[in-house]
Coordinates of C-alpha atoms and ligand atoms in Angstrom, one line a residue:
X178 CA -37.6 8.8 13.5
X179 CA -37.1 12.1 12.2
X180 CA -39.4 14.1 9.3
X181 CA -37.0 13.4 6.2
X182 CA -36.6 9.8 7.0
X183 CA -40.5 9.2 7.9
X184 CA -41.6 11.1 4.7
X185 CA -38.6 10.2 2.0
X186 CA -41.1 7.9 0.2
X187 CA -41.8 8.3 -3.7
X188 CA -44.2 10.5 -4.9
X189 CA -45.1 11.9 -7.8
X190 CA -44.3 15.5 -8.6
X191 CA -47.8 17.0 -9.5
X192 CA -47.4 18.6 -12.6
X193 CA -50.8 17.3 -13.8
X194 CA -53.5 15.1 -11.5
X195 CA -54.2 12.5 -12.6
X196 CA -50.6 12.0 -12.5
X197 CA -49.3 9.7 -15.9
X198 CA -49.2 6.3 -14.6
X199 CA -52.7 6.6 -13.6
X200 CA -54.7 8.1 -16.4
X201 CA -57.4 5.9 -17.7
X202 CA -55.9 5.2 -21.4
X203 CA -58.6 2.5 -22.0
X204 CA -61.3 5.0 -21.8
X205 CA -59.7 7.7 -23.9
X206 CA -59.9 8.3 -27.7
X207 CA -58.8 10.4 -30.1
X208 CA -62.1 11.2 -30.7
X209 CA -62.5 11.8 -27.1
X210 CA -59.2 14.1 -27.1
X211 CA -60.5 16.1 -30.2
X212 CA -64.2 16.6 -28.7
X213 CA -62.7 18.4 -25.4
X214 CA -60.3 20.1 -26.9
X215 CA -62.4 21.6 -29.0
X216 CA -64.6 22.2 -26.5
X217 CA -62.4 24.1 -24.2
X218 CA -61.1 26.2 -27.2
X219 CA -64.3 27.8 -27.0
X220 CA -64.8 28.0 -23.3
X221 CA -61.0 29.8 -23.3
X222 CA -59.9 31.6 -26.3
X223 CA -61.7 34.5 -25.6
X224 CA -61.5 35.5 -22.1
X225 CA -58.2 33.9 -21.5
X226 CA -56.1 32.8 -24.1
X227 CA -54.4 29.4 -24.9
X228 CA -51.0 28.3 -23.8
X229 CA -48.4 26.0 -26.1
X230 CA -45.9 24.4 -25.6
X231 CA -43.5 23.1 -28.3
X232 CA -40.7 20.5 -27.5
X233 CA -37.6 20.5 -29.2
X234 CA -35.7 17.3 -28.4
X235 CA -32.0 17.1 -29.5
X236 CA -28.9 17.8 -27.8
X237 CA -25.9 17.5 -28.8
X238 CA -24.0 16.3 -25.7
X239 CA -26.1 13.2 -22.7
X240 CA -25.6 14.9 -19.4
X241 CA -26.2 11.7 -17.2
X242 CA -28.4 13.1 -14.5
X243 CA -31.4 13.9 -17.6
X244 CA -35.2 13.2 -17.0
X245 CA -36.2 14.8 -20.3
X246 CA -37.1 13.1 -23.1
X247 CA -34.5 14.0 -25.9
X248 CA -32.2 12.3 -28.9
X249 CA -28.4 12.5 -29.1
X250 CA -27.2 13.8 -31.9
X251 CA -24.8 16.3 -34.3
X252 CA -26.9 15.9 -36.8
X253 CA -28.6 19.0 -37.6
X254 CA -29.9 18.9 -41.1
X255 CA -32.9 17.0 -38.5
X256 CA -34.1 20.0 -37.3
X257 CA -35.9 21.4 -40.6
X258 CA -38.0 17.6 -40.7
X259 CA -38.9 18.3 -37.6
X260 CA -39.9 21.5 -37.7
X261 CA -42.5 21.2 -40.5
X262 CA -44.2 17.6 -38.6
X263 CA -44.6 20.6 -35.3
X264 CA -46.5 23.1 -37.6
X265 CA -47.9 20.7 -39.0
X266 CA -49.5 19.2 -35.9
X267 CA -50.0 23.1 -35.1
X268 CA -52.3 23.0 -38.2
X269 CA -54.2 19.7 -37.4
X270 CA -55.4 21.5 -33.6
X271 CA -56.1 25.0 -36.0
X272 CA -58.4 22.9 -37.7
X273 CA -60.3 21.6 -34.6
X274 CA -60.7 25.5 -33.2
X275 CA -63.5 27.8 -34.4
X276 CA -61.6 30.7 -34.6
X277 CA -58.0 31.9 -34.7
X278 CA -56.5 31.6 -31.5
X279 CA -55.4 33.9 -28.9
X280 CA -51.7 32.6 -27.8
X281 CA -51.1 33.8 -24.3
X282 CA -47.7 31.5 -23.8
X283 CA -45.5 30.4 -25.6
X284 CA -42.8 28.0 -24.2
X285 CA -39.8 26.5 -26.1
X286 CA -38.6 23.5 -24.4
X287 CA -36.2 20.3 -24.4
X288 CA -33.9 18.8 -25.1
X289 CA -32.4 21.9 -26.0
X290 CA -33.9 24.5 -28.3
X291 CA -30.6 26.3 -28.9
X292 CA -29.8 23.1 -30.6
X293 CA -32.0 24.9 -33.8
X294 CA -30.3 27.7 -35.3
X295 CA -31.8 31.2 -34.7
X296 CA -33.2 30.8 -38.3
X297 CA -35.1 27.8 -37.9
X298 CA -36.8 28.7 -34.7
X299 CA -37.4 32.1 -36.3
X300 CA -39.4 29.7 -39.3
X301 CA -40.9 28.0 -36.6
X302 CA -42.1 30.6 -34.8
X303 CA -43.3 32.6 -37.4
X304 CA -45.3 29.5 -38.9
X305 CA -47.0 29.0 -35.4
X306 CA -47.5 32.9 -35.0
X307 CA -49.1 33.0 -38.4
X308 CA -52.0 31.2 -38.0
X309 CA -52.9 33.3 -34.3
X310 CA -53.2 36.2 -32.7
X311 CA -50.9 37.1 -30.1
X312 CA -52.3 37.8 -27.0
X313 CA -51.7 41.0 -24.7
X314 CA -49.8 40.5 -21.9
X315 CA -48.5 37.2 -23.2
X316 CA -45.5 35.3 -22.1
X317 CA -42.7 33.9 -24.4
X318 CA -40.4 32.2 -22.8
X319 CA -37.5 29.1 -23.7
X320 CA -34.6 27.2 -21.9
X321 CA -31.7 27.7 -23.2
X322 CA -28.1 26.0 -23.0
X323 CA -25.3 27.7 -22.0
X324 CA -22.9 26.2 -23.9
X325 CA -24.6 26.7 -27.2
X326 CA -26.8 30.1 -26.5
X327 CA -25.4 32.7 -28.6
X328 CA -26.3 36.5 -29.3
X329 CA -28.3 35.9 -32.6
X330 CA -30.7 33.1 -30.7
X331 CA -31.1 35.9 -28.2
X332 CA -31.7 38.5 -30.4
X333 CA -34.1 36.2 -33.1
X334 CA -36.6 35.4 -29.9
X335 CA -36.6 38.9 -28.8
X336 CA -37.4 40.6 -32.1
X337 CA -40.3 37.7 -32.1
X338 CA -41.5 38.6 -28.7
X339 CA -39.9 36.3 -26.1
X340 CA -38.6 38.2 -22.7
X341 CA -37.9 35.2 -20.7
X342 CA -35.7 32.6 -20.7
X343 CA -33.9 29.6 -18.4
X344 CA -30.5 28.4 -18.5
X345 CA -29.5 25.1 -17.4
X346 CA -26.6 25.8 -14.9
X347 CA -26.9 22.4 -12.6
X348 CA -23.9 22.7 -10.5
X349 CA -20.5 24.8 -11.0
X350 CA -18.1 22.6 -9.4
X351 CA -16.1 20.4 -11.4
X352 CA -16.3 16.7 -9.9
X353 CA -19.7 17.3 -10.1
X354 CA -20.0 18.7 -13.7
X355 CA -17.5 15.9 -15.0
X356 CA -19.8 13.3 -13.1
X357 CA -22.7 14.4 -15.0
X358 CA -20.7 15.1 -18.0
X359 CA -21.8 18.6 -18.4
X360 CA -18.8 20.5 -18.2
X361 CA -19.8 23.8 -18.4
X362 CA -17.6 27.1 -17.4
X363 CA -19.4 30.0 -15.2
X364 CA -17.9 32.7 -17.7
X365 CA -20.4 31.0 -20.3
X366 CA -23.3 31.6 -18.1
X367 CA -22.4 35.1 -17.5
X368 CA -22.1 35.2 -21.0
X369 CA -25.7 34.6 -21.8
X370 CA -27.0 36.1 -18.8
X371 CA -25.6 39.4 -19.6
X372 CA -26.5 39.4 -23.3
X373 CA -30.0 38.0 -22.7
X374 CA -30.7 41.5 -19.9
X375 CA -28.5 43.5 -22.7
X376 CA -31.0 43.0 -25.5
X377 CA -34.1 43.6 -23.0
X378 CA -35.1 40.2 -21.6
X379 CA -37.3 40.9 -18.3
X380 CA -36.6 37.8 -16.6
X381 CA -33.5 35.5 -17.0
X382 CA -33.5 32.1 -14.9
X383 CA -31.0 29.8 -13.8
X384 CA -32.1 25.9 -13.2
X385 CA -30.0 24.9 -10.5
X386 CA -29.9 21.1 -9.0
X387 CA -29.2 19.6 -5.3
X388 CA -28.4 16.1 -5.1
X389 CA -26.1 15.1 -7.5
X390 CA -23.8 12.5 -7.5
X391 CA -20.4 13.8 -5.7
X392 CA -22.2 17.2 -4.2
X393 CA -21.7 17.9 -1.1
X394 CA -22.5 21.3 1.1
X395 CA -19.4 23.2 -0.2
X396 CA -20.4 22.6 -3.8
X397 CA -24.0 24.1 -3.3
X398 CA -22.8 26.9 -1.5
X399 CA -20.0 27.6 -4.3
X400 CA -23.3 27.4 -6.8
X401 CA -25.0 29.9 -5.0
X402 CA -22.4 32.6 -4.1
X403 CA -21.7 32.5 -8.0
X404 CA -25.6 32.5 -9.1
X405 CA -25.8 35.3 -6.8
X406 CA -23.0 37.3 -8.4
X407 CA -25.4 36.7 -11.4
X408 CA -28.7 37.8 -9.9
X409 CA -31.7 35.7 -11.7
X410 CA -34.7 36.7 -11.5
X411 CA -35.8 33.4 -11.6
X412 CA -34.2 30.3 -9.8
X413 CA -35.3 26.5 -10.1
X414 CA -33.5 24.7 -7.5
X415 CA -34.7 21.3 -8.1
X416 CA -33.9 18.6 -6.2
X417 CA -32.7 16.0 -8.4
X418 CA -35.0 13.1 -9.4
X419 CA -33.5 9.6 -9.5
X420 CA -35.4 7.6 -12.2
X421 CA -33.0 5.3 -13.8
X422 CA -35.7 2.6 -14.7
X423 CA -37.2 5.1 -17.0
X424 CA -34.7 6.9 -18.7
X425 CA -32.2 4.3 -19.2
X426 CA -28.7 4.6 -19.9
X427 CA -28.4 8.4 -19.4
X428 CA -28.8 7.9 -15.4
X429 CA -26.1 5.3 -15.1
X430 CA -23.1 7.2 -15.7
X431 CA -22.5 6.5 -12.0
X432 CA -24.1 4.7 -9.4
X433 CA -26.0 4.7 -6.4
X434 CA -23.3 5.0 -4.0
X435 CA -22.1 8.4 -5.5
X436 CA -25.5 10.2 -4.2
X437 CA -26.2 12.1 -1.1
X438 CA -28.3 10.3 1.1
X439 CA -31.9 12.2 2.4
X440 CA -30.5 13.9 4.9
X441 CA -27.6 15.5 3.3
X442 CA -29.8 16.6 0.5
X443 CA -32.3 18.3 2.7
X444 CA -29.3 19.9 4.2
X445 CA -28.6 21.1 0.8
X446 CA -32.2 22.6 -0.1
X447 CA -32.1 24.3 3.2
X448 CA -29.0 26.0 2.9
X449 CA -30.2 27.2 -0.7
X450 CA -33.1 28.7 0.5
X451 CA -31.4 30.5 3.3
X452 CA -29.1 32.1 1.0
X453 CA -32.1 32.8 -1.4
X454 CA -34.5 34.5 1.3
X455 CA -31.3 36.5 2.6
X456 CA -30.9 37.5 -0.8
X457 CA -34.5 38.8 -1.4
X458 CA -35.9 36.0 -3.4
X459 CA -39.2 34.7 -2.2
X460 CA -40.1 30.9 -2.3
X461 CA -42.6 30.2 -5.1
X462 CA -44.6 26.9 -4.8
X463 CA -42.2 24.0 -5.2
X464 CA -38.6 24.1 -6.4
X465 CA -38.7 27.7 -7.4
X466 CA -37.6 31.0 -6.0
X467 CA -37.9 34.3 -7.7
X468 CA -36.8 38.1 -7.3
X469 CA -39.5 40.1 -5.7
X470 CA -39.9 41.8 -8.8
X471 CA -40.3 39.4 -11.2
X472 CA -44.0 38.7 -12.2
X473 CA -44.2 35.0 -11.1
X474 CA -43.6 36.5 -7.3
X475 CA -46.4 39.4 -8.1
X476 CA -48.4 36.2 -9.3
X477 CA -47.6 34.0 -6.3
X478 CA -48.8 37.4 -4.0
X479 CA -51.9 37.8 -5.9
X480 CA -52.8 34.2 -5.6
X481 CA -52.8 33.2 -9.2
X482 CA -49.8 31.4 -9.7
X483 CA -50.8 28.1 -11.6
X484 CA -48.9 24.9 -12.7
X485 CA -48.6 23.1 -15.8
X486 CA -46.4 20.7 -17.3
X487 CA -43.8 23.6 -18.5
X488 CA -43.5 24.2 -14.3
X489 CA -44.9 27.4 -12.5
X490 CA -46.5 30.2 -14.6
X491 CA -47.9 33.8 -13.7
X492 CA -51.4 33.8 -15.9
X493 CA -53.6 30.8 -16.0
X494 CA -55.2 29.5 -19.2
X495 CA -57.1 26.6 -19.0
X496 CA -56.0 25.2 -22.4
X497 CA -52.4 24.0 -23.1
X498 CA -51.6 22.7 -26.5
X499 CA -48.2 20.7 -26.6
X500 CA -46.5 20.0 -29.5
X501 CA -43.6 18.2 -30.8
X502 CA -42.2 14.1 -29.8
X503 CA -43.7 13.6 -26.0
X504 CA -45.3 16.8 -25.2
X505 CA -48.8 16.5 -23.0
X506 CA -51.9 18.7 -23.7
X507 CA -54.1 19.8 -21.2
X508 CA -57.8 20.7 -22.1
X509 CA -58.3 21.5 -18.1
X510 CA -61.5 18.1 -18.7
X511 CA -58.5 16.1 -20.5
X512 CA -54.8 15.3 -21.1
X513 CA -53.0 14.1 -23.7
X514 CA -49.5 12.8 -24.3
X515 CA -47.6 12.6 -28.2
X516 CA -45.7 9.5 -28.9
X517 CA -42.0 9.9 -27.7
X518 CA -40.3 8.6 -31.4
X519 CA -39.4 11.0 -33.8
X520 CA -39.3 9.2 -36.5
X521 CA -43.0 8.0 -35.3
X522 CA -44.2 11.1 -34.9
X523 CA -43.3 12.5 -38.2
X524 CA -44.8 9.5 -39.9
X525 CA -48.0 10.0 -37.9
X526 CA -47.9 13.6 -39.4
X527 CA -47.7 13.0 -42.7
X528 CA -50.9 11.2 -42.5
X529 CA -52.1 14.0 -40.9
X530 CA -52.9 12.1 -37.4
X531 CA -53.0 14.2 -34.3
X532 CA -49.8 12.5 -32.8
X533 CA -51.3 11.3 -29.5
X534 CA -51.0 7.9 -28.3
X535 CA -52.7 8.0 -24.6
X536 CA -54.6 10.2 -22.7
X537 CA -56.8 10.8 -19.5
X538 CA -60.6 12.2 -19.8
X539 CA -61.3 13.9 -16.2
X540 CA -64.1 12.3 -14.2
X541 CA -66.0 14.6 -11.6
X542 CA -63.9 13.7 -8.8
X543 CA -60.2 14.0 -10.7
X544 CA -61.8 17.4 -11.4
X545 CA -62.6 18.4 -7.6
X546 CA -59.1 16.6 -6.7
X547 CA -56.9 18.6 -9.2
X548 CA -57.8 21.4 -7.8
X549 CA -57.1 20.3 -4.7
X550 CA -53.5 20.0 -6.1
X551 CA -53.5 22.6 -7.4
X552 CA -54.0 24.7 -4.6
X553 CA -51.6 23.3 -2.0
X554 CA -48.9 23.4 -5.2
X555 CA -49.7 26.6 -5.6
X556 CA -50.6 28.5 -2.8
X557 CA -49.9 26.2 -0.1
X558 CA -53.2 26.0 1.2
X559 CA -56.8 24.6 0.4
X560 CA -60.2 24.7 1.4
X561 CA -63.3 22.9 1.0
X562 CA -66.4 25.5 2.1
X563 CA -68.5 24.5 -1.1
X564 CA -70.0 21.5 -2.2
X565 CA -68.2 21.4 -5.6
X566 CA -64.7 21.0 -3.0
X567 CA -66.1 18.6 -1.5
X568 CA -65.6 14.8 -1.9
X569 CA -66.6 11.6 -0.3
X570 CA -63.1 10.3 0.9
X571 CA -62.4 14.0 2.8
X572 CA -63.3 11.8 6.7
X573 CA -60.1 9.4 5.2
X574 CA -58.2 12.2 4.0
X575 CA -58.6 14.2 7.2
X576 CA -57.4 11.8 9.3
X577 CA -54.2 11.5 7.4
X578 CA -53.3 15.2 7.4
X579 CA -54.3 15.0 11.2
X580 CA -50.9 13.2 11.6
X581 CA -49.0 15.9 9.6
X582 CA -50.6 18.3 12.0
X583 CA -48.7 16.8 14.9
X584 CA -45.3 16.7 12.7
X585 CA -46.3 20.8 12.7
X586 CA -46.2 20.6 9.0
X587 CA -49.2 21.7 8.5
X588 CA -52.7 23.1 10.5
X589 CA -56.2 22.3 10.3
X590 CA -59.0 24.9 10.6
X591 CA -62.6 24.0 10.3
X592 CA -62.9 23.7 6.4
X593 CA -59.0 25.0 5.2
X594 CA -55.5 23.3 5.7
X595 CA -52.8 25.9 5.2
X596 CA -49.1 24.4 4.9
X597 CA -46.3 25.8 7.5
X598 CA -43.0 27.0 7.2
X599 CA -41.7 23.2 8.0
X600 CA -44.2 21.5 6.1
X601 CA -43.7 23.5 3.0
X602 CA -40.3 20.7 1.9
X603 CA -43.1 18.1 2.2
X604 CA -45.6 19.8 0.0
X605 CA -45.6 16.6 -2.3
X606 CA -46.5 14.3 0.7
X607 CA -49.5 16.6 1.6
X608 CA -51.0 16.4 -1.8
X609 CA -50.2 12.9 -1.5
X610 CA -53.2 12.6 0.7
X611 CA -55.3 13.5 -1.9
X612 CA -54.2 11.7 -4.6
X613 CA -57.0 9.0 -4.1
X614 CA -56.3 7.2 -7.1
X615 CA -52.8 6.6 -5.7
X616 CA -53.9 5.4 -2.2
X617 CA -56.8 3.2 -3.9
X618 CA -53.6 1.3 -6.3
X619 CA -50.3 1.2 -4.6
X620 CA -47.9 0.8 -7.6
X621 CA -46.2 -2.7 -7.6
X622 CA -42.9 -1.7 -8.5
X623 CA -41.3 2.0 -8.2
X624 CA -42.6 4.9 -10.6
X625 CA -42.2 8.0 -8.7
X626 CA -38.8 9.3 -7.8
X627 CA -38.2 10.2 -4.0
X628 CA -39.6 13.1 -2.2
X629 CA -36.8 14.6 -0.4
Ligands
LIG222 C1 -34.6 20.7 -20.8 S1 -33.4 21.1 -19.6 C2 -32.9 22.8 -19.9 C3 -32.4 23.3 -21.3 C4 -31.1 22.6 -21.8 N1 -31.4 21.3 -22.3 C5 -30.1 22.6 -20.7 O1 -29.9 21.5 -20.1 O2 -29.4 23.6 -20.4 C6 -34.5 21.4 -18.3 C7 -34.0 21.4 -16.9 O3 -34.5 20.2 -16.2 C8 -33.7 19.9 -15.1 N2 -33.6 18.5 -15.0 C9 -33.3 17.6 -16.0 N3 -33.2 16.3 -15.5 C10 -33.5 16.4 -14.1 C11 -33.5 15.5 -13.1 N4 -33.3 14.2 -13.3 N5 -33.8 15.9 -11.8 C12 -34.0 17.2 -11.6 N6 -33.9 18.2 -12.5 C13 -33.7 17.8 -13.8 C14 -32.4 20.6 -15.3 O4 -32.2 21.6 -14.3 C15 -32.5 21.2 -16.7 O5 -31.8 22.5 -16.8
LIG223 S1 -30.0 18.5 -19.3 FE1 -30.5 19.6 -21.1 S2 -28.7 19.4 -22.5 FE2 -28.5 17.9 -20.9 S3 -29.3 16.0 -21.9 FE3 -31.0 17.0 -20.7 S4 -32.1 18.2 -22.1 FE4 -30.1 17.7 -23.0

């Protein structure tokens, strides 16, 4: 059998361990959640800052393939309501922390926060900016639409102190677009591309996606040659993640039949990276490629790129605070996840209740296996030389990666596994082998989409 059909199996995509389905929400509490956050604020603030993350869910247009959690709609006299519930949840975390605190990221995402108009984010902003200080060397960044990014968004997040943004460019070919329902031209994407590097952005990204319905090898490599003519500093090349039983409707807009199969989409991610590495980007962790200059490639050298919810980032701070309908927090000893209504959230708000509605408290082993995780995300590699690496299941473990040794996708050494060239595609299958809380529950029914 060969590697993509042995390993295609789902598996989650480790942006937190414990992964969702398998925090412990009977043990957690809001009490809990306000006790380690509070906690960690002081552990953090000073030496390294906090993170936030703010979700801004509407869209105007359902582009079939989404994962995201966001609301349909035209309707923008919702976006002031929603503002003021997000600072005001901004206040109710100010309230927990002894001190101002020391923002180090920023990060706008969606939905689509080009839906808001440049004022409102600017009111936004300024609100959350007002009641912190901001940190030096911090990163601002958001994802913007093409289709709806204009000049004065740009130009509103700069003067505030953002120099990095995303764009969601998918696919440029048209079967594909109009299968998707994104149709979306590549002058646009110029468009904001050039305007974002003419007012002073430092690093402009393009979110690209293999395995979509109708794609084939052609269309990837028509994506490419034009992203190249662009020249991101910053590429997520994602490979697309089938999960119709959670999102609903906005996968269905065309069925199974209409996907690439394994193989072809392997094809697809190699031929991507190929054309990536010839162009002088450098493979960053999972999904992403960068320009050697941009600073998540200086972080990735240095060895301290992390990963968080919002995806890969160059600095590390151990507290995240997410606001707005869905977003999870991170206290490094906790997580937390808002409720996903909006109308549920704001209500919740107005009664001044932290918005959460379940959450995982870190035991000693989740901590010693998330960093585990973390590492091989990361870096590719991990090693267990001190007792606080160490856990009791490493024999079982072992004896699983032994097997991925002889598929050469990864080698052994007496305390360190480091990740090959050929085993970096099955990154997600090696952490996999850690994730003891998935090995001790096989889910009953499907909740992870597929690795390849
Ligand atoms: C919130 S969107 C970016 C901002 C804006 N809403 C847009 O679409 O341009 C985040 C990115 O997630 C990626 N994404 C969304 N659903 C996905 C899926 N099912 N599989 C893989 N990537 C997905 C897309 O590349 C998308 O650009
Ligand atoms: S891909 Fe972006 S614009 Fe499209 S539905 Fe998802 S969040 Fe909205």
């Amino acid at each position: 059998m060969c590697l993509v059909q042995k390993y295609n199996v789902p598996g989650p995509r480790y942006t937190s361990y414990p992964t969702v389905p398998y925090w412990n929400n009977d043990t957690f509490s809001l009490i809990k959640w306000k006790k380690s956050i509070k906690k960690n604020f002081e552990e953090s603030n000073d030496s390294e800052g906090i993170s936030l993350y703010i979700h801004l869910p509407f869209c105007e247009y359902m582009c079939t393939f989404c994962g995201c959690n966001k609301r349909i709609t035209k309707r923008h006299d919702l976006e002031l309501p929603y503002i003021r519930a997000v600072l005001k949840e901004w206040q109710l975390y100010c309230d927990l922390f002894e001190g101002r605190p020391n923002i180090k990221e920023l990060h706008l995402g969606g939905g689509t926060p080009t839906f808001f108009s440049p004022k409102n984010l600017e009111f936004l902003i300024n609100g959350i900016l007002r009641k912190g200080n901001i940190a030096k060397d911090h990163e601002f960044s958001f994802e913007g639409h093409p289709n709806n990014t204009t000049e004065e968004h740009l130009k509103a997040l700069y003067d505030l102190g953002f120099r990095r943004v995303s764009f969601g460019v998918q696919d440029y070919n048209p079967t594909v677009q109009k299968a998707i329902n994104r149709v979306q031209s590549f002058e646009n994407v110029k468009y904001v591309t050039d305007t974002a590097r003419a007012i002073g952005y430092t690093s402009v990204g393009h979110d690209l996606i293999f395995g979509l319905p109708f794609q084939n090898l052609d269309h990837i490599e028509e994506t490419i040659e034009k992203t190249m003519l662009l020249k991101p500093d910053r590429i997520a090349f994602y490979s697309y993640a089938h999960v119709p039983w959670i999102k609903g409707n906005g996968q269905r807009g065309f069925s199974e039949s209409d996907l690439p199969k394994a193989p072809l989409k392997r094809a697809m991610y190699q031929k991507g990276k190929e054309v990536f590495e010839k162009n002088g980007y450098v493979e960053i962790g999972m999904d992403h490629f960068a320009a050697s200059s941009d600073a998540l490639c200086e972080a990735s050298k240095k060895g301290k790129l992390h990963r968080n919810f919002m995806g890969y980032s160059s600095s590390k701070t151990q507290l995240m605070v997410g606001l707005g309908v869905s977003s999870i927090s991170d206290s490094w000893y906790g997580f937390a996840q808002n409720v996903k209504g909006i109308e549920e959230y704001q209500s919740l708000l107005e009664n001044n209740i932290i918005p959460v509605y379940r959450g995982h408290i870190l035991n000693d082993e989740d901590l010693i296996i998330r960093k585990h995780i973390l590492n091989l995300m990361c870096n590719f590699s991990t090693s267990w030389n001190t007792t606080t690496e160490k856990f009791s299941e490493l024999p079982d473990v072992l004896i699983q990666l032994k097997e991925m040794e002889a598929d050469d996708l990864l080698i052994i050494e007496s305390d360190t596994i480091q990740i090959t060239e050929k085993g970096k595609p099955f990154v997600r299958n090696i952490c996999m082998a850690f994730d003891l809380l998935l090995k001790r529950k096989k889910p009953e029914t499907q909740l992870f989409s597929m690795t390849v």
